[in-house]
Short mmCIF file of C-alpha atoms in Angstrom, two decimals:
data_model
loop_
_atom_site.label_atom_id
_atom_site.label_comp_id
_atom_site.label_asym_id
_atom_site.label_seq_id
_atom_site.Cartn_x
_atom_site.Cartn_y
_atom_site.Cartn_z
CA UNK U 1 0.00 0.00 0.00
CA UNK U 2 3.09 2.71 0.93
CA UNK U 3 4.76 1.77 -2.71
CA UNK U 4 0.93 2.29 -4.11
CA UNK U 5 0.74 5.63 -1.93
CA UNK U 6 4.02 6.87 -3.50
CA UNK U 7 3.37 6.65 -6.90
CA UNK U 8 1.87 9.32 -7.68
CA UNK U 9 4.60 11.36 -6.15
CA UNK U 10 7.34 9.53 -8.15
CA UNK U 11 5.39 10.11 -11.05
CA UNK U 12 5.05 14.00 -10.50
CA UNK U 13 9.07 13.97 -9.86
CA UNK U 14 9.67 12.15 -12.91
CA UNK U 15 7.84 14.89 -14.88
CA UNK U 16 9.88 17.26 -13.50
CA UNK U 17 12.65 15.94 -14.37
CA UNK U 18 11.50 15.29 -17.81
CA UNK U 19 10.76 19.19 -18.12
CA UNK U 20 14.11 19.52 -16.94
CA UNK U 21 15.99 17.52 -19.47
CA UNK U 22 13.83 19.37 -22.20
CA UNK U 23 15.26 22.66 -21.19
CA UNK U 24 18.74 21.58 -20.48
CA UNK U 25 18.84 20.27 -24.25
CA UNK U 26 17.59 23.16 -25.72
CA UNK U 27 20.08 25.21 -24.28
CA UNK U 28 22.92 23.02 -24.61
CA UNK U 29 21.75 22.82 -28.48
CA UNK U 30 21.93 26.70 -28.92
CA UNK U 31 24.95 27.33 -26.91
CA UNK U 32 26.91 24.83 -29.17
CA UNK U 33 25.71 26.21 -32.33
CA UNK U 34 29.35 27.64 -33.15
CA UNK U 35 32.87 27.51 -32.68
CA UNK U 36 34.38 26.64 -29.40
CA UNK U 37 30.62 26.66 -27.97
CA UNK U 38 30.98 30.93 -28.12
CA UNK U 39 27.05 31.64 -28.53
CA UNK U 40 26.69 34.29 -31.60
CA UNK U 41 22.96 34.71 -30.76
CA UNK U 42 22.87 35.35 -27.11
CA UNK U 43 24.42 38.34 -25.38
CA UNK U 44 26.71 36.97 -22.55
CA UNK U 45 24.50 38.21 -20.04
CA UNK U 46 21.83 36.47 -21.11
CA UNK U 47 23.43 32.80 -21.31
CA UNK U 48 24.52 33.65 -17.67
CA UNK U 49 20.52 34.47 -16.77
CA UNK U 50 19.60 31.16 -18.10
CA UNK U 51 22.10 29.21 -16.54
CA UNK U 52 21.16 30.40 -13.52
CA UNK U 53 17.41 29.74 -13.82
CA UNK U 54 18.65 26.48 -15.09
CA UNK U 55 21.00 25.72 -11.77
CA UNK U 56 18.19 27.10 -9.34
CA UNK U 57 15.67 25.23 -10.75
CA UNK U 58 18.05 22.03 -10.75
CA UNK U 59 18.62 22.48 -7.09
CA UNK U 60 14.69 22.42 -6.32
CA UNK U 61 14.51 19.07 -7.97
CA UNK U 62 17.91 17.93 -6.41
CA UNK U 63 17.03 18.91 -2.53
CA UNK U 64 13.55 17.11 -3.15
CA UNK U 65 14.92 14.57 -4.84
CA UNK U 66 18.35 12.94 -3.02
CA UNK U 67 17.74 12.52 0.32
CA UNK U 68 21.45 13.12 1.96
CA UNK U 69 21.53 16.23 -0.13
CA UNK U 70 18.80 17.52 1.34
CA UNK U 71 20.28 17.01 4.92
CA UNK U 72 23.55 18.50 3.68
CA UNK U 73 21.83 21.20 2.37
CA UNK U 74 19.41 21.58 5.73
CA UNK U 75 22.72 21.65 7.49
CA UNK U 76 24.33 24.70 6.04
CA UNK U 77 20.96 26.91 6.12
CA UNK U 78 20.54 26.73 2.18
CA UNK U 79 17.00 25.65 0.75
CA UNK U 80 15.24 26.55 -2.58
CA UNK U 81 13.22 29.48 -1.29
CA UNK U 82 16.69 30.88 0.02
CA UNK U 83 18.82 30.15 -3.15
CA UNK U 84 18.61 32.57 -5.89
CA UNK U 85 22.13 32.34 -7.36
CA UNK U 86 24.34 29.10 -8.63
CA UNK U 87 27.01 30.43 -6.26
CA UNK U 88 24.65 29.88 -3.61
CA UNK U 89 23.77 26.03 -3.93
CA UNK U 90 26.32 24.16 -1.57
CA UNK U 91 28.54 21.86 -3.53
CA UNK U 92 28.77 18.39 -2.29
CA UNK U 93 32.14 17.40 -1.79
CA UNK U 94 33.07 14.54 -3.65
CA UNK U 95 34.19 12.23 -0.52
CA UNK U 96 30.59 12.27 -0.01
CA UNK U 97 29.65 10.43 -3.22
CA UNK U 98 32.05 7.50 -1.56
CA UNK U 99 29.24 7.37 1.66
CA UNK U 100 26.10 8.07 0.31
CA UNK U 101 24.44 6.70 -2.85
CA UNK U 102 24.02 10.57 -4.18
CA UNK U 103 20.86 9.70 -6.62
CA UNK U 104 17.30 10.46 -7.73
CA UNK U 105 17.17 7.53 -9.66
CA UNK U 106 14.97 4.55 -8.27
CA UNK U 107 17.13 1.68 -7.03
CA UNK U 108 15.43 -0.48 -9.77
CA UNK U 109 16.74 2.89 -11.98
CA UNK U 110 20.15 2.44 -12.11
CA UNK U 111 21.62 0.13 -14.65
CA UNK U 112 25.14 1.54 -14.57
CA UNK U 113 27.67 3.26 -12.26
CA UNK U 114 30.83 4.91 -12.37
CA UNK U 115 33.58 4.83 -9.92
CA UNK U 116 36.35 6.84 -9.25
CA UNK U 117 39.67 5.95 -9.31
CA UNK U 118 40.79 6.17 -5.62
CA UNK U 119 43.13 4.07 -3.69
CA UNK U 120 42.65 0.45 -2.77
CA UNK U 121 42.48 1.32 0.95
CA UNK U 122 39.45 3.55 0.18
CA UNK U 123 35.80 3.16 -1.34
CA UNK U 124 34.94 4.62 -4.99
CA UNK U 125 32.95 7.59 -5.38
CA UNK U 126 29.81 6.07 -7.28
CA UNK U 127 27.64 7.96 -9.96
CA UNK U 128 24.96 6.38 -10.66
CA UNK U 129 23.18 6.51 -14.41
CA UNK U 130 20.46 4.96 -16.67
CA UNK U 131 20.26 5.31 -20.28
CA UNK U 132 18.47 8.71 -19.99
CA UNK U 133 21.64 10.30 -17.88
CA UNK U 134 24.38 8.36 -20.10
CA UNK U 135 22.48 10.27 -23.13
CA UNK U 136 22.83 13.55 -21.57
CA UNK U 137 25.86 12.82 -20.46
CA UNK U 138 26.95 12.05 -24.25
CA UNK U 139 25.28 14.94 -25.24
CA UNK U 140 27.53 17.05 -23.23
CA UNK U 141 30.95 15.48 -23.64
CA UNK U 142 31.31 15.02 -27.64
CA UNK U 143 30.35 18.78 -29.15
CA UNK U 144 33.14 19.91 -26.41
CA UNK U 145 35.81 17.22 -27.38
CA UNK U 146 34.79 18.32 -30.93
CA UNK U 147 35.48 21.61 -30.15
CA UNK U 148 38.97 21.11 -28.67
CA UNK U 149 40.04 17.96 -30.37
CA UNK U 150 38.48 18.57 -33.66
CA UNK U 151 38.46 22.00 -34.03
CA UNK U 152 38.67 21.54 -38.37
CA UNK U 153 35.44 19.77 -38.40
CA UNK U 154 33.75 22.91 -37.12
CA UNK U 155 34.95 24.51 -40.54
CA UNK U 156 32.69 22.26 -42.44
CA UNK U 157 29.21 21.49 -42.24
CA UNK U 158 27.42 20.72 -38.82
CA UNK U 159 27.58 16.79 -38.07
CA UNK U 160 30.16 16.22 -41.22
CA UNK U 161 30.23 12.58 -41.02
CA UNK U 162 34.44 12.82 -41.29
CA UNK U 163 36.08 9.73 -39.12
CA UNK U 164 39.50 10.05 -37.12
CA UNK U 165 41.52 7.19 -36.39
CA UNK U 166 42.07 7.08 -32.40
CA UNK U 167 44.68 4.83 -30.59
CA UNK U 168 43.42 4.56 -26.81
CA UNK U 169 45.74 3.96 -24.03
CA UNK U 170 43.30 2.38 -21.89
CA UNK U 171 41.68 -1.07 -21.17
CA UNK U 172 38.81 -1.76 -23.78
CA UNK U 173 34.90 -0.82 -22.89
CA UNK U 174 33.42 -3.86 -22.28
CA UNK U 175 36.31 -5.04 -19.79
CA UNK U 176 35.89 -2.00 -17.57
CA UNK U 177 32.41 -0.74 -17.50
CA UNK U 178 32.89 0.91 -14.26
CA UNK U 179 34.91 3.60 -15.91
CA UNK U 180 33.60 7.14 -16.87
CA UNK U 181 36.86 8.20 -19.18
CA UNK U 182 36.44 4.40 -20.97
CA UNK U 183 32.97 5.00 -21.31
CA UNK U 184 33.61 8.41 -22.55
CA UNK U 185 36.07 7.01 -24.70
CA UNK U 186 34.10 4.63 -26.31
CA UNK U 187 31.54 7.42 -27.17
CA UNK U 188 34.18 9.18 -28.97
CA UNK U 189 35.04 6.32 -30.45
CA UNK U 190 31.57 5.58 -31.94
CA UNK U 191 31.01 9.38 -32.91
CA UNK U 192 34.10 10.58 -34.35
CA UNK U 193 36.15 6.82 -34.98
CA UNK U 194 37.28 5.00 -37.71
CA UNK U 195 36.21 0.96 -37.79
CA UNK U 196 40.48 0.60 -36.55
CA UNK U 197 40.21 3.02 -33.80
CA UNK U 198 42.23 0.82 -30.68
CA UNK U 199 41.69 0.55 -27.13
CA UNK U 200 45.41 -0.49 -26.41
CA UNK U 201 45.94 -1.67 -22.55
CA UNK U 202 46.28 -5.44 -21.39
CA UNK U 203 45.20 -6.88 -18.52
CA UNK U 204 47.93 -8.21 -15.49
CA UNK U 205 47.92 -11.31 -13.79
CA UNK U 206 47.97 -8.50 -10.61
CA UNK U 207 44.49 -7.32 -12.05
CA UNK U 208 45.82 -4.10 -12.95
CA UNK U 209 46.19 -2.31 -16.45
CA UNK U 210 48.81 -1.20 -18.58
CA UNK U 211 49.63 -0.83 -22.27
CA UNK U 212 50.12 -3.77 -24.54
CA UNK U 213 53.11 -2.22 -25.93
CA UNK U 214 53.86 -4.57 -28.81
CA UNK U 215 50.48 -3.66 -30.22
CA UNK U 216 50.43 0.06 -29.53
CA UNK U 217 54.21 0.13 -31.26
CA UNK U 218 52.77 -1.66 -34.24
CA UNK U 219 49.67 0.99 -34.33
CA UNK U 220 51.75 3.67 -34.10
CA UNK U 221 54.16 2.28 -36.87
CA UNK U 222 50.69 1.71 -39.01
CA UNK U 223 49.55 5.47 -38.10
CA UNK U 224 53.11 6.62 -39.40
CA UNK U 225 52.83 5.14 -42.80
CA UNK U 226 49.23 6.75 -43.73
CA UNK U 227 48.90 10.53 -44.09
CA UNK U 228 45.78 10.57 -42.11
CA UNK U 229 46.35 12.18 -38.45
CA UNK U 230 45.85 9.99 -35.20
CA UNK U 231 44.10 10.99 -32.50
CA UNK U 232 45.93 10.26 -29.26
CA UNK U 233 43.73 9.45 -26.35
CA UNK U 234 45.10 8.66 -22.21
CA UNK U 235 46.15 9.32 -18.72
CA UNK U 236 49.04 10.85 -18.03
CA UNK U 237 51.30 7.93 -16.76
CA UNK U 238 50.50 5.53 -19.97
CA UNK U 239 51.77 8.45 -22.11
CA UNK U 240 54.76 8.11 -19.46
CA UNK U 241 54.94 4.43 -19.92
CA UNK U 242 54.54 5.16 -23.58
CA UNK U 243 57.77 7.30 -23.98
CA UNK U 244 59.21 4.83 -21.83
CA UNK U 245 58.83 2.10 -23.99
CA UNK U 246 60.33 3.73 -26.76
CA UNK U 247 63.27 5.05 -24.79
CA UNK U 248 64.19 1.51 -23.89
CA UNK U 249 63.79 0.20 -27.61
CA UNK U 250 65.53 3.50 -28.65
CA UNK U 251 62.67 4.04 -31.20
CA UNK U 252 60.67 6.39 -32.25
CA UNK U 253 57.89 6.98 -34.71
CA UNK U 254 56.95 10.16 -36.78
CA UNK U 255 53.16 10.22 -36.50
CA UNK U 256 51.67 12.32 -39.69
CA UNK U 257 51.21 16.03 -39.53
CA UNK U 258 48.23 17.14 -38.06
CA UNK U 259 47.81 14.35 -35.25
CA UNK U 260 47.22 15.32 -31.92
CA UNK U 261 46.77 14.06 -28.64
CA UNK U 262 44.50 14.29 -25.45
CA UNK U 263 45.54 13.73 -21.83
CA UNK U 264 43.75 13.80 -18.34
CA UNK U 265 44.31 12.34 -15.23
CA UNK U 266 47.04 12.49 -12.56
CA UNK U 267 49.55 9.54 -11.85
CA UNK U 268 48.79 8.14 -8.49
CA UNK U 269 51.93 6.05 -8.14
CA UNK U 270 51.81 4.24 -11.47
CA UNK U 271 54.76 5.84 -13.01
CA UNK U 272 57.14 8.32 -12.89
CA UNK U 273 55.99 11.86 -12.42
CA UNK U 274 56.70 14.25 -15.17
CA UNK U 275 55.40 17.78 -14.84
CA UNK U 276 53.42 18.75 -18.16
CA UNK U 277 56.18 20.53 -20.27
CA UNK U 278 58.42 17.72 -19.34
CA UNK U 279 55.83 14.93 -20.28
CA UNK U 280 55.27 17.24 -23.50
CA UNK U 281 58.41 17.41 -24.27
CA UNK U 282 59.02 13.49 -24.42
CA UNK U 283 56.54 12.90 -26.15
CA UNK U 284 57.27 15.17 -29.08
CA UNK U 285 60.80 13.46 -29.13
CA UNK U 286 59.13 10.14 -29.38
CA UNK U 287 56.05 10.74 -31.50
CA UNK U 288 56.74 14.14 -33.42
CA UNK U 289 53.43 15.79 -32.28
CA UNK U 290 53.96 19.39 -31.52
CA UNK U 291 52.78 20.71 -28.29
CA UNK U 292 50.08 22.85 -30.53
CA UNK U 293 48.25 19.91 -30.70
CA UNK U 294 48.44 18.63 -27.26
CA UNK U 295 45.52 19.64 -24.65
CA UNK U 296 45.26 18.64 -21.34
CA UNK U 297 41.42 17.66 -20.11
CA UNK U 298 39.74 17.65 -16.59
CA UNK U 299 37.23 15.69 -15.72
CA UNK U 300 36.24 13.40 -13.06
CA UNK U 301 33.36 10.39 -12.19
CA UNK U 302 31.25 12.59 -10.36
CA UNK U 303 30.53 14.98 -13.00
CA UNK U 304 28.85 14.74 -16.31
CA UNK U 305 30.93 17.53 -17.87
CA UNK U 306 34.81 18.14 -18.41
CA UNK U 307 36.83 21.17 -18.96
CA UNK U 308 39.98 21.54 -21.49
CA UNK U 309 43.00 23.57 -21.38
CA UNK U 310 43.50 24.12 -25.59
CA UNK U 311 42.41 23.87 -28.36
CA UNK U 312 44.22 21.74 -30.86
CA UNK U 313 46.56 23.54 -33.55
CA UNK U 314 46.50 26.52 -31.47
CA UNK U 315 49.79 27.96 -30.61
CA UNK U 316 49.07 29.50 -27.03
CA UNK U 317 51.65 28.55 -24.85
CA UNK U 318 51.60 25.94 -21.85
CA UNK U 319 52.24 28.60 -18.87
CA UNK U 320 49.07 30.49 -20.85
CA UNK U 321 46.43 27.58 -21.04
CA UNK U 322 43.90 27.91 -18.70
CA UNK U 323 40.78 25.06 -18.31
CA UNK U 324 37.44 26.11 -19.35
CA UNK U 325 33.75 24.18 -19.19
CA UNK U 326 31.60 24.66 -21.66
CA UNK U 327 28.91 26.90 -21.27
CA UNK U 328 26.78 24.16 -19.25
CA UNK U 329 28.64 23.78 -16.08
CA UNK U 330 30.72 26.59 -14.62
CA UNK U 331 34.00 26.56 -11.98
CA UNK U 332 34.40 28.21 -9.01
CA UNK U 333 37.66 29.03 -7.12
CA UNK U 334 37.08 29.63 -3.14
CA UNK U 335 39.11 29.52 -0.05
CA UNK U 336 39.16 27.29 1.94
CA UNK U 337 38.94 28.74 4.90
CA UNK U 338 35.98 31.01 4.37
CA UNK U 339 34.17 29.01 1.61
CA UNK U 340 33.77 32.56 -0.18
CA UNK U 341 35.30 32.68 -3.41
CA UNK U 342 38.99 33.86 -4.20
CA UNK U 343 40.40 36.72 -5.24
CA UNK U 344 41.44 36.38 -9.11
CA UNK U 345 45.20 35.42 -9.00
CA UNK U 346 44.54 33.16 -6.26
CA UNK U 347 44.73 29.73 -5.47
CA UNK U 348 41.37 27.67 -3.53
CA UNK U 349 39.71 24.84 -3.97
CA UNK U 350 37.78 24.25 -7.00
CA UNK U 351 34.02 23.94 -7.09
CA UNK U 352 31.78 22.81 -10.14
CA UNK U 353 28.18 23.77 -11.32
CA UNK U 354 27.58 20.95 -14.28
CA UNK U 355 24.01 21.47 -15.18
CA UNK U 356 24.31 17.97 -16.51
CA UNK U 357 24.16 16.37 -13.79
CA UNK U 358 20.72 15.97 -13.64
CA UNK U 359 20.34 12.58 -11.91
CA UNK U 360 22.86 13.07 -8.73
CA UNK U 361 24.21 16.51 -7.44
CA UNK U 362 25.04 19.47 -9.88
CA UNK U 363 27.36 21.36 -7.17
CA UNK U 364 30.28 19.42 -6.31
CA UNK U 365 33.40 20.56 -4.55
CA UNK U 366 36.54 18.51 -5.52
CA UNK U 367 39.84 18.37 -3.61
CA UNK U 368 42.14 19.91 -6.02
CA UNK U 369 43.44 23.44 -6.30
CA UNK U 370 43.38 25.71 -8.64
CA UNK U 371 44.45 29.35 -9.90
CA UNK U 372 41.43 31.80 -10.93
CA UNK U 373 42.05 33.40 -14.31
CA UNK U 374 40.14 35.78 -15.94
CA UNK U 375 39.40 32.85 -18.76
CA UNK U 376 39.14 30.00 -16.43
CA UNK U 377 41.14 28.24 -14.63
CA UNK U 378 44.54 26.73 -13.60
CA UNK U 379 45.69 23.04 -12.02
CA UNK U 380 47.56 23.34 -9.07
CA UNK U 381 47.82 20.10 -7.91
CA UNK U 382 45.23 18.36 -4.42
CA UNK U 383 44.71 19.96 -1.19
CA UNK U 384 47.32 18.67 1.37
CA UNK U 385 44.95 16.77 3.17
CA UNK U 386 43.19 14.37 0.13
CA UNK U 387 44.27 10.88 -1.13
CA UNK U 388 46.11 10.82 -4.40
CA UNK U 389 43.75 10.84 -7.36
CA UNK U 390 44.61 10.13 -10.78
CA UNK U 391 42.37 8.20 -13.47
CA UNK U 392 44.18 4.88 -12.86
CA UNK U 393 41.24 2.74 -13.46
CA UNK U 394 42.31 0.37 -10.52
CA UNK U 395 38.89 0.61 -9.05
CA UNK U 396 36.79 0.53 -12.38
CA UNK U 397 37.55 -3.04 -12.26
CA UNK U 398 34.62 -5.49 -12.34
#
């Protein structure tokens, strides 16, 4: 009789959230509608107006909605007749998506989950989706990797049906289905691909991944030969292991003009650390790709939308990349101390409005620093007092 009793409730939420995801689309479709996701048609102040409406209205649904949220929210004074501003909606920190199952979705709801890549002493964070969330989630991701990773196709006409040939450095989709940047991957893959695009990583006897360098040489060698660019697609420590590799076989390969690569992640122990310049550096002795066409993304399991540093082909300097979102989700920098944001120039913690997260929590506050810029913003490593992170997809094992 109480499942009977709630029905009609669950119904009315679920059309709320359906009215939602109507709006979200539409203005995700207009504010992609040219390069870089700029929008010609709107005045800036008027994207901002509905992104606000967008995140307050969000956080009604989301404080009904997920229970612990709600208490979270309770907790710090903040409800929806209080909130009239993004800044104001308290961002969950992401430990918190480790202790509570941070969802609107039914139980009987959620056919998949992502889980972040923390250490083996530690539980995941968990997102939870259904094929509703993974679409928006899609939806979000591949105009702003087309944007930064495929910046020529923009020239052409919308939804050219051009293909890229991609070389993954990570295990393939259906042997890690735990794994947002696999899963993210894979819809690249399917979007943008060629029928040859790789997934390149092996499994060890220790359960862990790394590259199946025999293959990934042989790819690369392949790529070499044609005239048609790779696309370049890992963490940051199998592009280590990568240079590695060749270093000890005293190879290298001259990949054709125009190929480009995309990194993300941190290293978590797995390999050597190289700062960026340094990893950049190796890797355009080994491969030949100029740092033009390197970018740098950020991204994470909890969230539904990622940020990049560059824009392939561009010749903007590393010191002068800065991470952006599209114009979807929007980073905050604040201090730590005061939970107020920083001064520009300054280094806090970085907090995340992703309007596509429509399922779990929109606001999240991660543990890593950052420097606010004018344009976005700048890595600067985790906050002293966090476990390592890095995208080592240790825990996105089945």
């Amino acid at each position: 009789m109480a499942v009977a009793d709630n029905q009609p409730h669950q119904n009315r939420v679920e059309r709320e959230f359906a009215v939602y995801v109507e709006r979200f689309g539409d203005f995700l479709r207009r504010t992609t509608s040219c390069p870089e996701g700029r929008p010609t048609a709107w005045p800036a102040e008027e994207v901002e107006a509905e992104f606000n409406a967008l995140a307050c209205d969000l956080f009604r649904l989301q404080y009904a909605a997920v229970t612990p949220y709600r208490h979270f929210c309770d907790a710090r004074g903040a409800s929806p007749d209080r909130v009239e501003h993004w800044h104001q909606i308290p961002a969950m920190p992401t430990a918190a998506f480790k202790e509570w199952e941070l969802s609107s979705l039914p139980l009987a709801s959620r056919p998949r989950v992502f889980l972040s890549s923390g250490t083996t002493q530690r539980l995941p964070s968990r997102h939870f989706h259904n094929a509703e969330t993974l679409a928006i989630y899609e939806a979000s991701l591949l105009p702003w990797f087309r944007c930064h990773l495929l910046p020529e196709d923009l020239a052409g006409p919308r939804n050219a049906s051009r293909r890229w040939p991609f070389l993954f450095l990570l295990p393939p989709p259906d042997r890690c289905q735990t794994s947002s940047l696999v899963h993210m991957a894979d819809a690249v893959r399917q979007h943008f691909g060629t029928p040859d695009s790789a997934f390149v990583s092996d499994r060890q006897p220790d359960g862990s991944w790394c590259l199946s360098q025999g293959r990934l040489l042989s790819e690369l060698e392949r790529s070499a030969e044609r005239a048609t660019p790779v696309v370049l697609f890992g963490t940051a420590f199998a592009f280590v292991e990568l240079v590695d590799c060749l270093a000890a076989r005293q190879r290298s390969v001259r990949l054709p003009h125009g190929s480009r690569l995309m990194e993300t992640g941190g290293y978590k122990g797995r390999s050597r650390v190289l700062s960026r310049s340094e990893l950049f550096a190796a890797i355009s002795t080994g491969l030949g790709l100029s740092p033009s066409h390197m970018v740098s993304e950020y991204g994470m399991s909890e969230l539904s939308s990622q940020a990049y540093d560059h824009v392939a082909g561009d010749p903007t300097p590393l010191a002068e990349r800065c991470f952006r979102f599209p114009p979807w989700a929007r980073a905050a920098i604040v201090d730590p101390e005061t939970g107020l944001e920083a001064a520009a120039g300054a280094v806090g913690l970085i907090q995340i409005c992703d309007l596509a997260n429509v399922r779990s929590v929109m606001a999240v506050q991660t543990e890593d620093l950052g420097l606010r810029l004018e344009a976005g913003f700048q890595l600067r490593g985790r906050a002293a007092w966090t476990e390592p992170r890095g995208c080592s997809l240790q825990q996105a094992l089945p």
